[in-house]
């Protein structure tokens, strides 16, 4: 177990609705990255937060937004949901592990499975 | 063009076989390289980092060729428990953002 938690585990929404997914990073980690994994595909980078600031963004439209809180937990918000947004959403944290910087490695949470009907 | 290209397989091999996975990456500025393993409906987990000098961890050997922008993973003496999807990952940018390949599916058959 990595210590990264995500909620909810599963979620069903309808087209046009909005959704908020949550992630708690591993203790000592100040960087959180979000990924979307469609069925049969590898995870796709959405964006990354470092110390509450966005620190890079993948090829996703502005209706995908996020934030990071002072305790380094993070939220991913998706507005105007589309059918193609159905996927597993993964959060990964990085930072200091066991007293040393390990930004090179990302630790993934179990994911939130979003279904859009 | 995708950052990382990977043969999706599937690879079906008998126990004890040796199997090799390859991937290529497009951005020469890529900084770090990894193989992650993902079991069905689970999150990806780090299998090993990949270095230019090559590195080995038990039955697993990873290799990086920066000139050809090519990464490989060799699994020797395959076990049933090796059945999973293997994801090739390159890291880019100041925040070490990860770019994944499609993943290669491996099934080890008794």
Short mmCIF file of C-alpha atoms in Angstrom, two decimals:
data_model
loop_
_atom_site.label_atom_id
_atom_site.label_comp_id
_atom_site.label_asym_id
_atom_site.label_seq_id
_atom_site.Cartn_x
_atom_site.Cartn_y
_atom_site.Cartn_z
CA UNK A 1 0.00 0.00 0.00
CA UNK A 2 1.33 3.43 -0.95
CA UNK A 3 -0.47 5.63 1.55
CA UNK A 4 -2.18 7.56 -1.25
CA UNK A 5 -5.97 7.48 -0.88
CA UNK A 6 -8.68 8.53 -3.29
CA UNK A 7 -12.41 9.06 -2.94
CA UNK A 8 -14.90 8.04 -4.00
CA UNK A 9 -14.00 4.57 -5.30
CA UNK A 10 -16.73 4.55 -7.91
CA UNK A 11 -19.01 7.23 -9.29
CA UNK A 12 -21.81 7.33 -11.83
CA UNK A 13 -22.80 10.63 -13.43
CA UNK A 14 -24.79 11.76 -16.44
CA UNK A 15 -23.66 13.91 -19.35
CA UNK A 16 -23.42 17.60 -18.53
CA UNK A 17 -22.99 17.10 -14.81
CA UNK A 18 -19.97 18.16 -12.78
CA UNK A 19 -17.79 15.90 -10.62
CA UNK A 20 -15.14 16.38 -7.93
CA UNK A 21 -12.60 13.68 -7.16
CA UNK A 22 -10.35 13.78 -4.11
CA UNK A 23 -6.86 12.58 -3.34
CA UNK A 24 -4.79 12.50 -0.15
CA UNK A 25 -1.08 12.30 -0.80
CA UNK A 26 1.39 10.10 1.04
CA UNK A 27 2.86 11.65 4.17
CA UNK A 28 5.78 13.93 3.29
CA UNK A 29 4.76 14.33 -0.35
CA UNK A 30 4.08 17.85 -1.66
CA UNK A 31 3.51 17.01 -5.32
CA UNK A 32 0.33 15.49 -6.73
CA UNK A 33 -0.27 14.42 -10.32
CA UNK A 34 -3.57 13.38 -11.86
CA UNK A 35 -4.02 10.87 -14.69
CA UNK A 36 -6.94 9.60 -16.75
CA UNK A 37 -6.86 5.95 -17.80
CA UNK A 38 -9.42 4.85 -20.38
CA UNK A 39 -10.11 1.16 -20.79
CA UNK A 40 -7.26 -0.61 -22.56
CA UNK A 41 -5.03 2.47 -22.53
CA UNK A 42 -2.15 3.72 -20.43
CA UNK A 43 -2.69 6.57 -17.99
CA UNK A 44 -2.72 10.04 -19.60
CA UNK A 45 -1.23 12.99 -17.71
CA UNK A 46 -3.86 15.62 -16.83
CA UNK A 47 -1.94 18.04 -14.58
CA UNK A 48 0.39 18.29 -11.63
CA UNK A 49 0.34 20.41 -8.48
CA UNK A 50 3.40 21.36 -6.46
CA UNK A 51 2.96 23.29 -3.23
CA UNK A 52 -0.55 24.42 -4.20
CA UNK A 53 0.44 25.71 -7.67
CA UNK A 54 -0.20 24.04 -11.03
CA UNK A 55 3.16 22.76 -12.28
CA UNK A 56 2.42 21.38 -15.72
CA UNK A 57 -0.61 20.33 -17.70
CA UNK A 58 -1.28 17.67 -20.31
CA UNK A 59 -3.53 17.88 -23.34
CA UNK A 60 -6.85 18.22 -21.53
CA UNK A 61 -9.50 20.94 -22.01
CA UNK A 62 -10.08 23.70 -19.41
CA UNK A 63 -13.18 21.92 -18.08
CA UNK A 64 -10.65 19.74 -16.26
CA UNK A 65 -9.44 21.79 -13.32
CA UNK A 66 -7.88 21.14 -9.99
CA UNK A 67 -6.42 22.51 -6.84
CA UNK A 68 -4.11 21.53 -4.05
CA UNK A 69 -4.65 22.37 -0.40
CA UNK A 70 -2.09 23.42 2.25
CA UNK A 71 -1.98 19.83 3.54
CA UNK A 72 -1.09 18.80 -0.07
CA UNK A 73 -4.30 16.89 -0.65
CA UNK A 74 -5.83 17.62 -4.02
CA UNK A 75 -9.07 17.76 -5.99
CA UNK A 76 -9.81 17.15 -9.64
CA UNK A 77 -12.93 18.84 -10.99
CA UNK A 78 -14.52 18.02 -14.32
CA UNK A 79 -17.34 20.20 -15.66
CA UNK A 80 -19.83 19.45 -18.41
CA UNK A 81 -19.14 15.72 -18.33
CA UNK A 82 -18.99 13.86 -21.63
CA UNK A 83 -19.36 10.14 -22.31
CA UNK A 84 -15.63 9.94 -23.17
CA UNK A 85 -14.78 11.11 -19.66
CA UNK A 86 -15.65 7.62 -18.43
CA UNK A 87 -12.34 6.28 -17.14
CA UNK A 88 -10.24 5.41 -14.12
CA UNK A 89 -8.84 8.60 -12.59
CA UNK A 90 -5.53 8.08 -10.82
CA UNK A 91 -3.77 10.36 -8.44
CA UNK A 92 -0.06 9.99 -7.70
CA UNK A 93 2.09 11.74 -5.14
CA UNK A 94 5.81 12.33 -4.91
CA UNK A 95 8.16 14.16 -2.59
CA UNK A 96 10.16 13.04 0.41
CA UNK A 97 9.99 9.38 1.39
CA UNK A 98 11.74 7.89 4.41
CA UNK A 99 13.71 11.09 4.93
CA UNK A 100 15.06 11.49 1.40
CA UNK A 101 13.79 13.23 -1.76
CA UNK A 102 12.13 10.75 -4.11
CA UNK A 103 10.55 13.07 -6.66
CA UNK A 104 11.72 10.63 -9.30
CA UNK A 105 9.14 8.06 -8.23
CA UNK A 106 5.38 8.55 -8.12
CA UNK A 107 3.16 6.57 -5.77
CA UNK A 108 -0.31 5.88 -7.09
CA UNK A 109 -3.63 5.72 -5.28
CA UNK A 110 -6.21 3.04 -6.10
CA UNK A 111 -8.13 5.37 -8.41
CA UNK A 112 -11.70 6.54 -8.85
CA UNK A 113 -13.71 4.78 -11.53
CA UNK A 114 -16.03 7.32 -13.19
CA UNK A 115 -18.87 6.24 -15.43
CA UNK A 116 -20.71 8.87 -17.46
CA UNK A 117 -24.11 7.83 -18.83
CA UNK B 1 2.58 11.83 -32.15
CA UNK B 2 2.48 9.97 -28.84
CA UNK B 3 5.26 10.59 -26.34
CA UNK B 4 5.65 6.85 -25.77
CA UNK B 5 4.90 4.01 -28.19
CA UNK B 6 4.55 0.48 -26.90
CA UNK B 7 3.41 -2.80 -28.45
CA UNK B 8 0.14 -3.65 -26.65
CA UNK B 9 0.55 -7.40 -27.18
CA UNK B 10 -0.97 -9.55 -25.81
CA UNK B 11 1.95 -11.79 -25.02
CA UNK B 12 0.97 -15.33 -23.94
CA UNK B 13 3.98 -17.32 -22.81
CA UNK B 14 4.52 -20.62 -20.93
CA UNK B 15 5.97 -20.69 -17.45
CA UNK B 16 9.74 -20.52 -17.54
CA UNK B 17 9.89 -18.62 -20.80
CA UNK B 18 11.89 -15.46 -21.42
CA UNK B 19 9.91 -12.51 -22.75
CA UNK B 20 11.00 -9.06 -23.90
CA UNK B 21 9.04 -5.83 -24.10
CA UNK B 22 10.13 -2.74 -25.96
CA UNK B 23 9.04 0.84 -26.22
CA UNK B 24 10.20 4.01 -27.94
CA UNK B 25 9.86 7.62 -26.86
CA UNK B 26 9.71 10.74 -28.99
CA UNK B 27 11.11 13.53 -26.80
CA UNK B 28 14.88 13.56 -26.51
CA UNK B 29 14.54 15.82 -23.44
CA UNK B 30 13.02 12.93 -21.47
CA UNK B 31 14.78 12.76 -18.14
CA UNK B 32 13.83 9.56 -16.36
CA UNK B 33 12.54 6.19 -17.44
CA UNK B 34 10.59 3.47 -15.68
CA UNK B 35 8.68 0.26 -16.04
CA UNK B 36 5.47 0.07 -14.03
CA UNK B 37 3.32 -2.99 -13.54
CA UNK B 38 -0.46 -2.82 -13.42
CA UNK B 39 -2.66 -5.71 -12.33
CA UNK B 40 -6.24 -5.91 -13.56
CA UNK B 41 -8.33 -3.03 -12.17
CA UNK B 42 -5.52 -1.93 -9.83
CA UNK B 43 -3.21 1.07 -9.75
CA UNK B 44 0.22 1.04 -11.45
CA UNK B 45 3.14 0.08 -9.24
CA UNK B 46 6.82 0.74 -9.88
CA UNK B 47 8.63 -2.32 -11.19
CA UNK B 48 11.98 -0.69 -11.80
CA UNK B 49 13.75 2.43 -12.94
CA UNK B 50 15.74 2.24 -16.18
CA UNK B 51 19.29 3.51 -16.55
CA UNK B 52 21.58 3.87 -19.55
CA UNK B 53 24.00 1.40 -18.02
CA UNK B 54 21.26 -1.18 -17.77
CA UNK B 55 19.99 -2.54 -14.51
CA UNK B 56 18.85 -5.87 -13.18
CA UNK B 57 16.53 -6.86 -10.37
CA UNK B 58 16.34 -10.61 -9.99
CA UNK B 59 14.68 -12.02 -13.10
CA UNK B 60 14.05 -8.55 -14.56
CA UNK B 61 16.52 -6.59 -16.69
CA UNK B 62 15.86 -3.09 -18.03
CA UNK B 63 17.84 -1.26 -20.66
CA UNK B 64 17.82 2.28 -22.03
CA UNK B 65 19.30 3.40 -25.35
CA UNK B 66 19.21 7.21 -25.41
CA UNK B 67 20.60 7.46 -28.94
CA UNK B 68 17.76 5.33 -30.34
CA UNK B 69 15.24 6.56 -27.74
CA UNK B 70 14.40 2.98 -26.93
CA UNK B 71 13.61 1.21 -23.65
CA UNK B 72 13.40 -2.51 -23.03
CA UNK B 73 12.39 -4.94 -20.31
CA UNK B 74 13.44 -8.57 -20.21
CA UNK B 75 11.75 -11.09 -17.93
CA UNK B 76 13.50 -14.40 -17.48
CA UNK B 77 12.00 -17.62 -16.10
CA UNK B 78 8.44 -16.27 -16.24
CA UNK B 79 6.15 -17.07 -13.32
CA UNK B 80 2.36 -17.20 -13.26
CA UNK B 81 2.47 -14.19 -10.94
CA UNK B 82 4.15 -12.12 -13.67
CA UNK B 83 0.82 -11.97 -15.54
CA UNK B 84 -0.06 -8.27 -15.68
CA UNK B 85 0.15 -5.22 -17.91
CA UNK B 86 3.61 -3.64 -18.15
CA UNK B 87 3.68 0.11 -18.68
CA UNK B 88 6.64 1.97 -20.14
CA UNK B 89 7.00 5.45 -18.61
CA UNK B 90 9.12 8.49 -19.43
CA UNK B 91 9.33 11.57 -17.24
CA UNK B 92 9.50 15.12 -18.61
CA UNK B 93 9.44 18.64 -17.32
CA UNK B 94 10.48 20.38 -14.14
CA UNK B 95 7.98 18.37 -12.14
CA UNK B 96 8.97 15.01 -13.57
CA UNK B 97 5.59 14.54 -15.25
CA UNK B 98 4.97 10.97 -16.34
CA UNK B 99 4.01 9.91 -19.85
CA UNK B 100 2.85 6.33 -20.18
CA UNK B 101 2.78 3.93 -23.07
CA UNK B 102 -0.38 1.98 -23.84
CA UNK B 103 0.90 -0.96 -21.82
CA UNK B 104 1.80 -4.49 -22.88
CA UNK B 105 -0.37 -7.32 -21.61
CA UNK B 106 1.44 -10.47 -20.45
CA UNK B 107 -0.23 -13.76 -19.57
CA UNK B 108 1.97 -16.58 -18.29
CA UNK B 109 0.38 -19.95 -18.95
CA UNK B 110 0.94 -23.05 -16.74
#
